[in-house]
Amino acid sequence: MAATAVHELPRAGPPALGEHARDDALLPLAAALRDRPGAFWLDSARPGAQLGRFSYAGADPYGVVRAYGAALEVECARAARPDVAVGRTRAEGDPLALLAPLLEPRSVRDDASRPPFVGGGVGWLGYELAAQLEPALVLRARDDLGLPDVALLLVDRLVALEHRSGRRFACALGFGETEADARRRAAAALDAWRAELDALERVEPEHAAPERSRCAAGGVRAEPSAGSSLDAHAYRAAVARLLDHIGEGDVYQACLTRRVEQPFAGDPWALYVALRAASPAPFAAWLSLPEATLLSTSPERFLEVRADGAVETRPIKGTRPRASDPARDRALGAELLASAKDRAENLMIVDLARHDLGRVCETGSVEVPELAVLESYANVHHLVSTVRGRLRPGLSALDAVRAAFPPGSMTGAPKLAAMRLLDRAEPVRRGPYAGALGWFDVRGGASLAVVIRTALLRGGRAYVHTGGGVVADSDPDAEWRESEDKVRPLLEALRAPAAADEAVARLAEHDPAESSRHPDAAAPG
């Protein structure tokens, strides 16, 4: 049994100045925690975003869960709960079924006004997890990085920030055999966590918010060449093969991607703070694990599941750039709304999402309250749809994940057919990219974003992905040029401090695989 304890912290500074104010009240704490084991910052960095009401930061999880294929490993660092032994344990089987005892609801009833996430699991579900969830799917791309298919921090303390109000909450969990024991442990954990946070806030962290001139303080000054999993010839050939399959009716669309890597010898934190400043997003994230550091500025919700069973996904399909001239900017937005092609592709993914949620939701509950509506970010307009439903009684957030994973906007349609074709075309695994990243709350809720606009830093190298949706009228040469355009801003930010300001400002124009080619569209990467 688990109990929650929550305490509102004093404000770190002046309250948020209205709905659209930028509130970085978690930045100093996240910076102070960043070098600790398992540091994370689930960062709703976009001002005024309806989707990012809360941000969360923490470190020092009591355990880490990793899944490699059908093998699940739990590494527990301290005796936080009676059903998880300190040390390392392993089990074989369905990863989500093995995760259920660790993540599914087990808490005593508490105040519903508390933050939606007060503790549970934080981390990623990698794209190749799909092969463990779907018996008919076999993925054979080369696993050259050896990353886990699942990497989740087991979190029993964190800080939550409500952006609109500027209120901050210290949250802690306590586990026990009885409700009284769990509540006692939660209260003790909260007291210790509050004392630690108070001490941290008395120390001014270094590099909490680097100046713009230092925003790529992490880049290498040389100009190393980037290596790609598919060169120009191979990428064009893969597009041509997919077009043949589209022509034969095997798939309607397939999201072809490639991985680009280059040396990175800088400060990941400085790079992340720069990227979030240039491209604020409702589902940004900083996640530090021994395997890798993940930096993401994702705008796309994969799944939100509330504790009452309400579930929502918001696929993005369709992109245009923003313009500095207001009239031109409005015209670009209107053009996107009027585009029959973009609307049709958005509808295709909506139909896929409706089918996925229909597998686990109550009959008649799946609805589309928003279809291909315009959503504007700092540098792009998007077409975004919302699909909602209500889970059938007895089903959980993990059941919703099983039904909908991986995100359809990153595969194509039909999903399994597209994934099989992409597995033949892409020589290396996608890993966290095109999967999901976020949290599972101990009370049953979950919030997961699509892993796009993401850099994975590991062993002195940076890995990023780029690509796009191949459809019937795609041109192989144009698709290659677009993939180059999409990845260039992030590579420049990684390489050269002098070019970082301009590069990161352009990053949001290049969203991986969020739309198919259009002559005036920002390249989705």
Short mmCIF file of C-alpha atoms in Angstrom, two decimals:
data_model
loop_
_atom_site.label_atom_id
_atom_site.label_comp_id
_atom_site.label_asym_id
_atom_site.label_seq_id
_atom_site.Cartn_x
_atom_site.Cartn_y
_atom_site.Cartn_z
CA MET A 1 0.00 0.00 0.00
CA ALA A 2 1.20 3.53 -0.77
CA ALA A 3 0.34 6.86 0.81
CA THR A 4 1.09 10.32 -0.51
CA ALA A 5 2.25 13.41 1.38
CA VAL A 6 2.24 16.85 -0.24
CA HIS A 7 3.30 20.24 1.12
CA GLU A 8 3.13 23.59 -0.65
CA LEU A 9 6.52 25.27 -0.72
CA PRO A 10 7.15 29.00 -0.45
CA ARG A 11 7.34 30.75 -3.78
CA ALA A 12 10.82 30.95 -5.25
CA GLY A 13 10.12 34.42 -6.59
CA PRO A 14 7.26 36.68 -7.68
CA PRO A 15 4.06 34.94 -8.79
CA ALA A 16 3.39 34.23 -12.45
CA LEU A 17 2.29 37.39 -14.23
CA GLY A 18 -0.83 36.06 -15.86
CA GLU A 19 -1.74 33.08 -17.94
CA HIS A 20 0.95 33.50 -20.59
CA ALA A 21 3.85 34.46 -18.35
CA ARG A 22 7.04 32.42 -18.42
CA ASP A 23 7.53 30.89 -15.00
CA ASP A 24 10.90 29.21 -14.42
CA ALA A 25 10.40 28.60 -10.72
CA LEU A 26 11.70 25.03 -11.02
CA LEU A 27 14.82 25.89 -13.01
CA PRO A 28 17.11 26.54 -10.00
CA LEU A 29 16.01 23.34 -8.25
CA ALA A 30 16.30 21.28 -11.42
CA ALA A 31 19.78 22.71 -11.94
CA ALA A 32 20.78 21.88 -8.36
CA LEU A 33 19.59 18.28 -8.80
CA ARG A 34 20.95 17.68 -12.29
CA ASP A 35 24.18 15.91 -11.30
CA ARG A 36 22.51 13.48 -8.90
CA PRO A 37 21.69 9.91 -9.90
CA GLY A 38 18.46 9.65 -11.85
CA ALA A 39 17.92 13.40 -12.19
CA PHE A 40 14.83 14.32 -14.17
CA TRP A 41 12.91 17.42 -15.19
CA LEU A 42 9.59 16.94 -16.94
CA ASP A 43 9.40 20.47 -18.14
CA SER A 44 6.30 22.18 -19.50
CA ALA A 45 8.37 25.01 -20.85
CA ARG A 46 5.81 26.53 -23.21
CA PRO A 47 4.20 29.64 -21.66
CA GLY A 48 0.46 29.44 -21.24
CA ALA A 49 0.19 25.92 -22.63
CA GLN A 50 -3.06 24.17 -21.76
CA LEU A 51 -1.28 20.82 -22.03
CA GLY A 52 1.54 21.60 -19.64
CA ARG A 53 -0.14 22.71 -16.46
CA PHE A 54 2.54 21.16 -14.23
CA SER A 55 6.28 20.57 -14.39
CA TYR A 56 8.12 18.06 -12.18
CA ALA A 57 11.72 17.70 -11.03
CA GLY A 58 13.53 15.21 -8.85
CA ALA A 59 16.47 12.87 -8.43
CA ASP A 60 17.74 9.93 -6.34
CA PRO A 61 14.98 7.42 -7.21
CA TYR A 62 14.69 4.41 -4.95
CA GLY A 63 15.03 2.14 -7.96
CA VAL A 64 15.47 1.86 -11.71
CA VAL A 65 13.57 -0.55 -13.96
CA ARG A 66 15.03 -1.66 -17.29
CA ALA A 67 13.62 -4.05 -19.86
CA TYR A 68 15.69 -5.69 -22.57
CA GLY A 69 13.35 -7.66 -24.76
CA ALA A 70 11.50 -10.06 -22.47
CA ALA A 71 13.94 -9.59 -19.56
CA LEU A 72 13.00 -7.07 -16.89
CA GLU A 73 15.53 -5.93 -14.30
CA VAL A 74 14.77 -3.97 -11.14
CA GLU A 75 17.72 -2.29 -9.45
CA CYS A 76 16.64 -1.08 -5.99
CA ALA A 77 18.99 1.29 -4.16
CA ARG A 78 17.16 1.64 -0.84
CA ALA A 79 14.42 -0.03 1.15
CA ALA A 80 11.54 2.24 0.15
CA ARG A 81 8.80 -0.39 -0.08
CA PRO A 82 8.28 -3.83 1.42
CA ASP A 83 7.55 -5.59 -1.89
CA VAL A 84 10.79 -4.51 -3.63
CA ALA A 85 14.01 -5.99 -2.29
CA VAL A 86 17.20 -3.94 -2.18
CA GLY A 87 19.61 -5.08 -4.86
CA ARG A 88 19.04 -6.40 -8.35
CA THR A 89 16.24 -8.77 -9.35
CA ARG A 90 15.34 -10.14 -12.78
CA ALA A 91 12.23 -11.64 -14.33
CA GLU A 92 11.26 -12.89 -17.78
CA GLY A 93 7.98 -12.25 -19.56
CA ASP A 94 5.74 -9.54 -20.95
CA PRO A 95 7.39 -6.23 -19.86
CA LEU A 96 4.15 -4.36 -19.20
CA ALA A 97 2.72 -7.26 -17.20
CA LEU A 98 5.91 -7.33 -15.13
CA LEU A 99 5.74 -3.56 -14.64
CA ALA A 100 2.15 -3.65 -13.41
CA PRO A 101 2.90 -4.43 -9.73
CA LEU A 102 5.34 -1.51 -9.64
CA LEU A 103 3.24 1.09 -11.46
CA GLU A 104 -0.45 0.32 -11.22
CA PRO A 105 -2.60 2.10 -8.62
CA ARG A 106 -2.01 1.08 -5.05
CA SER A 107 -2.37 4.31 -3.08
CA VAL A 108 -4.79 5.25 -0.33
CA ARG A 109 -7.34 7.91 -1.17
CA ASP A 110 -6.08 11.47 -0.94
CA ASP A 111 -6.97 15.04 -1.88
CA ALA A 112 -7.85 15.21 -5.59
CA SER A 113 -6.57 18.79 -5.73
CA ARG A 114 -2.99 17.59 -5.40
CA PRO A 115 -0.72 17.52 -8.47
CA PRO A 116 -1.61 14.74 -10.92
CA PHE A 117 1.85 13.22 -10.45
CA VAL A 118 3.17 12.79 -6.90
CA GLY A 119 5.39 9.76 -7.45
CA GLY A 120 5.59 6.48 -9.32
CA GLY A 121 7.62 5.96 -12.50
CA VAL A 122 9.47 8.40 -14.78
CA GLY A 123 11.26 7.47 -17.97
CA TRP A 124 11.01 6.17 -21.51
CA LEU A 125 9.36 3.37 -23.42
CA GLY A 126 11.53 2.72 -26.47
CA TYR A 127 10.11 2.15 -29.94
CA GLU A 128 11.23 -1.51 -30.04
CA LEU A 129 9.12 -2.33 -26.98
CA ALA A 130 6.39 -2.81 -29.58
CA ALA A 131 7.90 -6.17 -30.55
CA GLN A 132 7.22 -7.45 -27.02
CA LEU A 133 3.63 -6.19 -27.05
CA GLU A 134 2.61 -7.54 -30.45
CA PRO A 135 3.40 -11.24 -31.04
CA ALA A 136 3.02 -10.84 -34.81
CA LEU A 137 5.72 -8.15 -34.98
CA VAL A 138 9.43 -8.99 -35.28
CA LEU A 139 11.94 -6.11 -35.41
CA ARG A 140 15.44 -6.96 -36.60
CA ALA A 141 17.23 -3.60 -36.92
CA ARG A 142 20.76 -3.65 -35.47
CA ASP A 143 21.04 -2.89 -31.75
CA ASP A 144 24.39 -1.12 -31.73
CA LEU A 145 23.77 1.03 -28.62
CA GLY A 146 22.35 -1.65 -26.34
CA LEU A 147 19.79 0.70 -24.78
CA PRO A 148 16.93 -0.78 -22.75
CA ASP A 149 13.49 -0.95 -24.33
CA VAL A 150 12.13 0.43 -21.06
CA ALA A 151 14.01 2.69 -18.65
CA LEU A 152 11.96 3.94 -15.70
CA LEU A 153 13.01 5.65 -12.50
CA LEU A 154 11.00 4.55 -9.46
CA VAL A 155 10.34 7.91 -7.86
CA ASP A 156 9.15 8.51 -4.29
CA ARG A 157 9.89 12.23 -4.00
CA LEU A 158 9.67 15.17 -6.38
CA VAL A 159 8.79 18.83 -6.71
CA ALA A 160 5.77 19.90 -8.76
CA LEU A 161 5.19 23.38 -10.19
CA GLU A 162 1.75 24.59 -11.27
CA HIS A 163 2.60 27.16 -13.93
CA ARG A 164 -0.47 29.37 -13.92
CA SER A 165 -0.46 30.00 -10.19
CA GLY A 166 3.27 29.65 -9.58
CA ARG A 167 2.54 27.27 -6.69
CA ARG A 168 5.19 24.66 -5.91
CA PHE A 169 4.62 21.40 -4.06
CA ALA A 170 7.00 18.99 -2.37
CA CYS A 171 5.63 15.47 -2.86
CA ALA A 172 6.65 12.21 -1.19
CA LEU A 173 5.45 8.61 -1.08
CA GLY A 174 5.44 6.12 1.74
CA PHE A 175 4.92 2.37 1.32
CA GLY A 176 3.76 -0.02 4.01
CA GLU A 177 1.84 -3.20 4.73
CA THR A 178 -0.96 -1.15 6.32
CA GLU A 179 -2.47 2.24 5.60
CA ALA A 180 -1.22 3.64 8.90
CA ASP A 181 2.32 2.47 8.21
CA ALA A 182 2.26 3.91 4.69
CA ARG A 183 1.00 7.28 5.94
CA ARG A 184 3.64 7.39 8.66
CA ARG A 185 6.40 6.65 6.15
CA ALA A 186 5.05 9.23 3.70
CA ALA A 187 5.04 11.94 6.38
CA ALA A 188 8.60 11.11 7.41
CA ALA A 189 9.77 11.09 3.78
CA LEU A 190 8.14 14.46 3.17
CA ASP A 191 9.83 16.02 6.21
CA ALA A 192 13.24 14.82 5.04
CA TRP A 193 12.59 15.97 1.47
CA ARG A 194 11.45 19.43 2.56
CA ALA A 195 14.61 19.88 4.62
CA GLU A 196 16.73 18.86 1.66
CA LEU A 197 14.94 21.21 -0.69
CA ASP A 198 15.33 24.07 1.76
CA ALA A 199 19.08 23.44 1.87
CA LEU A 200 19.30 23.30 -1.91
CA GLU A 201 17.50 26.61 -2.32
CA ARG A 202 19.95 28.29 0.02
CA VAL A 203 22.75 27.51 -2.44
CA GLU A 204 22.89 29.37 -5.75
CA PRO A 205 23.36 26.68 -8.42
CA GLU A 206 25.92 27.25 -11.14
CA HIS A 207 24.80 27.48 -14.76
CA ALA A 208 21.11 27.36 -13.88
CA ALA A 209 20.30 29.57 -16.83
CA PRO A 210 23.31 30.22 -19.07
CA GLU A 211 23.40 33.44 -21.00
CA ARG A 212 22.41 33.25 -24.64
CA SER A 213 26.04 33.66 -25.66
CA ARG A 214 26.82 30.45 -23.79
CA CYS A 215 23.77 28.50 -24.82
CA ALA A 216 25.74 25.75 -26.54
CA ALA A 217 28.40 25.80 -23.91
CA GLY A 218 28.51 22.30 -24.64
CA GLY A 219 29.30 22.24 -28.27
CA VAL A 220 32.65 21.15 -29.66
CA ARG A 221 34.37 23.97 -31.50
CA ALA A 222 35.63 21.84 -34.32
CA GLU A 223 33.36 20.93 -37.20
CA PRO A 224 33.21 17.14 -37.01
CA SER A 225 31.37 15.37 -39.78
CA ALA A 226 28.13 13.71 -38.79
CA GLY A 227 27.63 10.04 -39.51
CA SER A 228 24.23 8.80 -40.70
CA SER A 229 22.67 5.36 -40.51
CA LEU A 230 21.43 5.93 -44.09
CA ASP A 231 23.47 7.99 -46.54
CA ALA A 232 21.87 9.97 -49.34
CA HIS A 233 21.82 7.10 -51.82
CA ALA A 234 20.44 4.58 -49.29
CA TYR A 235 17.79 6.99 -48.02
CA ARG A 236 16.53 7.79 -51.52
CA ALA A 237 16.45 4.09 -52.34
CA ALA A 238 14.45 3.37 -49.18
CA VAL A 239 11.94 6.07 -50.10
CA ALA A 240 11.60 4.57 -53.58
CA ARG A 241 10.94 1.10 -52.14
CA LEU A 242 8.30 2.49 -49.79
CA LEU A 243 6.65 4.27 -52.70
CA ASP A 244 6.42 0.92 -54.48
CA HIS A 245 4.67 -0.58 -51.46
CA ILE A 246 2.32 2.40 -51.27
CA GLY A 247 1.51 1.96 -54.94
CA GLU A 248 0.75 -1.71 -54.33
CA GLY A 249 -1.62 -0.83 -51.49
CA ASP A 250 0.49 -2.40 -48.72
CA VAL A 251 0.51 0.86 -46.70
CA TYR A 252 -0.85 4.37 -47.06
CA GLN A 253 2.04 6.09 -45.35
CA ALA A 254 5.31 5.11 -43.69
CA CYS A 255 7.43 7.32 -41.45
CA LEU A 256 11.02 6.72 -42.62
CA THR A 257 13.74 7.90 -40.24
CA ARG A 258 17.51 7.80 -39.99
CA ARG A 259 19.91 8.36 -37.13
CA VAL A 260 22.66 10.96 -37.24
CA GLU A 261 25.53 10.97 -34.76
CA GLN A 262 28.50 13.16 -34.04
CA PRO A 263 30.97 13.88 -31.22
CA PHE A 264 29.68 15.93 -28.30
CA ALA A 265 32.08 17.02 -25.58
CA GLY A 266 30.10 19.71 -23.85
CA ASP A 267 27.66 20.35 -21.02
CA PRO A 268 24.31 18.63 -21.68
CA TRP A 269 22.56 20.86 -19.16
CA ALA A 270 23.66 24.08 -20.88
CA LEU A 271 22.50 22.67 -24.19
CA TYR A 272 19.10 21.72 -22.78
CA VAL A 273 18.47 25.12 -21.19
CA ALA A 274 19.31 26.75 -24.51
CA LEU A 275 17.01 24.47 -26.48
CA ARG A 276 14.07 25.03 -24.14
CA ALA A 277 14.59 28.80 -24.38
CA ALA A 278 14.51 28.70 -28.16
CA SER A 279 11.83 26.05 -28.60
CA PRO A 280 9.54 25.90 -25.55
CA ALA A 281 7.25 22.89 -25.62
CA PRO A 282 4.54 21.45 -23.36
CA PHE A 283 6.35 18.09 -23.05
CA ALA A 284 10.01 19.02 -22.81
CA ALA A 285 12.23 16.79 -20.70
CA TRP A 286 15.68 16.33 -19.21
CA LEU A 287 16.37 12.75 -18.13
CA SER A 288 19.70 11.50 -16.78
CA LEU A 289 20.40 7.76 -16.61
CA PRO A 290 23.67 5.83 -16.56
CA GLU A 291 22.88 4.68 -20.11
CA ALA A 292 22.37 8.14 -21.58
CA THR A 293 21.11 11.67 -21.05
CA LEU A 294 17.96 12.48 -22.99
CA LEU A 295 17.07 16.07 -23.97
CA SER A 296 13.65 16.56 -25.55
CA THR A 297 11.45 19.48 -26.58
CA SER A 298 8.46 17.46 -27.72
CA PRO A 299 5.16 19.20 -28.52
CA GLU A 300 3.11 16.02 -28.99
CA ARG A 301 1.04 14.16 -26.44
CA PHE A 302 1.01 10.39 -26.87
CA LEU A 303 -1.31 9.48 -24.00
CA GLU A 304 -2.83 11.10 -20.96
CA VAL A 305 -4.70 8.77 -18.63
CA ARG A 306 -6.47 10.19 -15.61
CA ALA A 307 -7.03 8.22 -12.43
CA ASP A 308 -10.78 8.17 -13.22
CA GLY A 309 -10.13 6.33 -16.51
CA ALA A 310 -10.42 9.23 -18.96
CA VAL A 311 -7.83 8.86 -21.73
CA GLU A 312 -6.64 11.26 -24.41
CA THR A 313 -4.19 11.32 -27.33
CA ARG A 314 -3.35 14.33 -29.51
CA PRO A 315 -1.65 13.37 -32.78
CA ILE A 316 0.12 16.04 -34.81
CA LYS A 317 0.06 15.88 -38.60
CA GLY A 318 0.58 18.96 -40.73
CA THR A 319 3.11 21.79 -40.35
CA ARG A 320 3.80 25.29 -41.69
CA PRO A 321 6.47 27.77 -40.59
CA ARG A 322 5.63 30.92 -38.66
CA ALA A 323 6.40 34.27 -40.29
CA SER A 324 7.57 37.50 -38.69
CA ASP A 325 5.07 39.50 -40.77
CA PRO A 326 1.65 39.11 -39.10
CA ALA A 327 -0.26 39.02 -42.37
CA ARG A 328 2.04 36.39 -43.84
CA ASP A 329 1.86 34.42 -40.60
CA ARG A 330 -1.95 34.39 -40.70
CA ALA A 331 -1.85 33.36 -44.35
CA LEU A 332 0.40 30.39 -43.57
CA GLY A 333 -1.94 29.26 -40.81
CA ALA A 334 -4.96 29.62 -43.09
CA GLU A 335 -3.15 27.71 -45.85
CA LEU A 336 -2.48 24.83 -43.49
CA LEU A 337 -6.11 24.74 -42.36
CA ALA A 338 -7.26 24.72 -45.98
CA SER A 339 -4.83 22.02 -47.14
CA ALA A 340 -6.81 18.95 -48.23
CA LYS A 341 -3.64 16.85 -48.22
CA ASP A 342 -2.58 17.77 -44.68
CA ARG A 343 -6.11 17.34 -43.40
CA ALA A 344 -6.38 13.92 -45.02
CA GLU A 345 -3.12 12.76 -43.44
CA ASN A 346 -4.24 14.08 -40.06
CA LEU A 347 -7.51 12.20 -40.43
CA MET A 348 -5.62 9.00 -41.28
CA ILE A 349 -3.72 9.15 -37.99
CA VAL A 350 -6.89 10.09 -36.10
CA ASP A 351 -8.58 6.96 -37.46
CA LEU A 352 -5.58 4.94 -36.26
CA ALA A 353 -5.81 6.54 -32.79
CA ARG A 354 -9.56 5.88 -32.61
CA HIS A 355 -8.95 2.24 -33.44
CA ASP A 356 -6.18 1.96 -30.83
CA LEU A 357 -8.24 3.52 -28.04
CA GLY A 358 -11.29 1.53 -29.07
CA ARG A 359 -9.45 -1.63 -28.06
CA VAL A 360 -9.48 -0.60 -24.39
CA CYS A 361 -12.23 2.02 -24.02
CA GLU A 362 -15.90 1.64 -23.23
CA THR A 363 -18.11 1.18 -26.27
CA GLY A 364 -19.30 4.54 -27.56
CA SER A 365 -16.90 6.56 -25.41
CA VAL A 366 -14.25 7.26 -28.07
CA GLU A 367 -14.80 10.69 -29.60
CA VAL A 368 -12.90 13.34 -31.57
CA PRO A 369 -13.71 16.71 -30.00
CA GLU A 370 -11.06 18.47 -32.11
CA LEU A 371 -10.17 17.48 -35.67
CA ALA A 372 -7.23 19.11 -37.46
CA VAL A 373 -7.32 22.37 -35.50
CA LEU A 374 -4.56 24.95 -35.83
CA GLU A 375 -2.08 25.08 -32.95
CA SER A 376 0.71 27.66 -33.16
CA TYR A 377 4.12 27.35 -31.54
CA ALA A 378 7.06 29.75 -31.52
CA ASN A 379 8.23 28.80 -34.99
CA VAL A 380 5.57 26.54 -36.49
CA HIS A 381 1.86 26.09 -37.03
CA HIS A 382 0.55 22.53 -36.58
CA LEU A 383 -2.65 20.66 -37.33
CA VAL A 384 -3.54 18.83 -34.13
CA SER A 385 -6.44 16.54 -33.37
CA THR A 386 -7.74 15.27 -30.04
CA VAL A 387 -9.10 11.77 -29.49
CA ARG A 388 -10.68 10.90 -26.15
CA GLY A 389 -12.27 7.89 -24.52
CA ARG A 390 -12.88 6.19 -21.18
CA LEU A 391 -11.11 3.01 -20.19
CA ARG A 392 -13.27 -0.02 -19.54
CA PRO A 393 -13.59 -0.90 -15.83
CA GLY A 394 -10.61 -2.83 -14.56
CA LEU A 395 -8.17 -1.51 -17.17
CA SER A 396 -5.21 0.74 -16.43
CA ALA A 397 -2.79 3.19 -18.01
CA LEU A 398 -0.56 0.26 -18.94
CA ASP A 399 -3.45 -1.29 -20.85
CA ALA A 400 -3.86 1.96 -22.77
CA VAL A 401 -0.16 1.93 -23.59
CA ARG A 402 -0.38 -1.66 -24.80
CA ALA A 403 -3.26 -0.75 -27.13
CA ALA A 404 -1.74 2.40 -28.63
CA PHE A 405 2.03 1.91 -28.62
CA PRO A 406 4.04 3.04 -30.49
CA PRO A 407 2.55 6.42 -31.51
CA GLY A 408 0.87 6.12 -34.89
CA SER A 409 2.25 9.46 -36.06
CA MET A 410 5.71 7.86 -35.98
CA THR A 411 4.85 4.65 -37.83
CA GLY A 412 2.33 5.17 -40.60
CA ALA A 413 -0.75 3.20 -41.48
CA PRO A 414 -1.68 0.46 -41.24
CA LYS A 415 0.59 0.45 -38.20
CA LEU A 416 1.98 -3.09 -38.18
CA ALA A 417 2.46 -3.20 -41.95
CA ALA A 418 4.29 0.13 -41.88
CA MET A 419 6.52 -0.98 -39.00
CA ARG A 420 7.53 -4.16 -40.82
CA LEU A 421 8.52 -2.19 -43.91
CA LEU A 422 10.38 0.42 -41.86
CA ASP A 423 12.30 -2.31 -40.04
CA ARG A 424 13.67 -3.49 -43.39
CA ALA A 425 14.57 0.07 -44.40
CA GLU A 426 16.17 1.40 -41.19
CA PRO A 427 19.45 -0.35 -40.34
CA VAL A 428 19.64 0.59 -36.63
CA ARG A 429 17.09 0.60 -33.83
CA ARG A 430 15.26 3.79 -32.99
CA GLY A 431 15.59 3.29 -29.24
CA PRO A 432 13.75 5.96 -27.18
CA TYR A 433 13.10 7.98 -30.35
CA ALA A 434 9.54 7.53 -31.69
CA GLY A 435 8.56 5.91 -28.40
CA ALA A 436 7.12 7.62 -25.32
CA LEU A 437 8.50 9.57 -22.38
CA GLY A 438 6.77 10.77 -19.22
CA TRP A 439 5.30 9.59 -15.93
CA PHE A 440 3.04 6.96 -14.34
CA ASP A 441 1.46 8.08 -11.08
CA VAL A 442 0.98 5.74 -8.13
CA ARG A 443 -2.73 6.65 -8.09
CA GLY A 444 -3.33 5.42 -11.64
CA GLY A 445 -2.77 8.42 -13.90
CA ALA A 446 -0.14 8.75 -16.61
CA SER A 447 1.15 11.37 -19.03
CA LEU A 448 3.38 10.35 -21.94
CA ALA A 449 4.76 12.41 -24.83
CA VAL A 450 5.97 11.26 -28.23
CA VAL A 451 9.79 11.25 -28.24
CA ILE A 452 10.62 13.70 -31.03
CA ARG A 453 12.88 16.78 -31.17
CA THR A 454 15.25 14.78 -29.01
CA ALA A 455 19.00 14.36 -28.58
CA LEU A 456 20.47 11.34 -26.84
CA LEU A 457 23.92 12.00 -25.35
CA ARG A 458 26.12 9.05 -24.49
CA GLY A 459 29.82 8.29 -24.29
CA GLY A 460 30.95 11.56 -25.83
CA ARG A 461 28.56 11.29 -28.77
CA ALA A 462 25.21 12.79 -29.64
CA TYR A 463 22.51 10.84 -31.46
CA VAL A 464 19.55 12.50 -33.15
CA HIS A 465 16.96 11.21 -35.61
CA THR A 466 15.41 12.82 -38.62
CA GLY A 467 12.91 11.74 -41.23
CA GLY A 468 9.39 12.19 -42.46
CA GLY A 469 6.20 10.61 -43.65
CA VAL A 470 6.48 9.03 -47.09
CA VAL A 471 3.20 9.24 -49.02
CA ALA A 472 2.16 8.54 -52.59
CA ASP A 473 3.39 11.86 -54.02
CA SER A 474 6.72 11.90 -52.16
CA ASP A 475 9.90 12.47 -54.18
CA PRO A 476 13.06 10.63 -53.02
CA ASP A 477 15.38 13.58 -53.71
CA ALA A 478 13.09 16.01 -51.93
CA GLU A 479 12.69 13.64 -48.98
CA TRP A 480 16.48 13.44 -48.55
CA ARG A 481 16.85 17.23 -48.72
CA GLU A 482 14.14 17.63 -46.14
CA SER A 483 15.79 15.16 -43.78
CA GLU A 484 19.00 17.17 -44.11
CA ASP A 485 17.21 20.46 -43.48
CA LYS A 486 15.46 19.04 -40.44
CA VAL A 487 18.52 17.76 -38.65
CA ARG A 488 20.88 20.62 -39.50
CA PRO A 489 19.78 23.10 -36.77
CA LEU A 490 20.30 20.64 -33.94
CA LEU A 491 23.63 19.47 -35.34
CA GLU A 492 24.78 23.08 -35.55
CA ALA A 493 23.73 23.66 -31.96
CA LEU A 494 25.71 20.59 -30.92
CA ARG A 495 28.79 21.56 -32.91
CA ALA A 496 29.47 25.26 -32.65
CA PRO A 497 28.82 27.63 -29.73
CA ALA A 498 29.02 30.61 -32.07
CA ALA A 499 26.17 29.29 -34.18
CA ALA A 500 24.04 28.09 -31.33
CA ASP A 501 21.67 31.06 -31.02
CA GLU A 502 20.57 30.89 -34.64
CA ALA A 503 20.54 27.08 -34.70
CA VAL A 504 18.39 26.51 -31.66
CA ALA A 505 16.00 29.25 -32.75
CA ARG A 506 15.37 27.23 -35.88
CA LEU A 507 15.02 23.91 -34.11
CA ALA A 508 11.25 24.11 -33.69
CA GLU A 509 10.85 24.42 -37.45
CA HIS A 510 12.10 20.85 -37.86
CA ASP A 511 9.87 18.36 -36.11
CA PRO A 512 10.73 14.69 -36.73
CA ALA A 513 8.12 13.00 -38.88
CA GLU A 514 5.26 15.24 -37.82
CA SER A 515 4.11 15.92 -41.38
CA SER A 516 4.70 14.88 -44.91
CA ARG A 517 6.39 17.09 -47.47
CA HIS A 518 4.77 20.33 -48.54
CA PRO A 519 6.59 22.99 -50.58
CA ASP A 520 6.00 25.72 -48.00
CA ALA A 521 6.09 23.58 -44.87
CA ALA A 522 8.68 23.70 -42.18
CA ALA A 523 10.59 20.50 -42.56
CA PRO A 524 9.30 18.02 -40.01
CA GLY A 525 12.24 16.17 -38.59
#
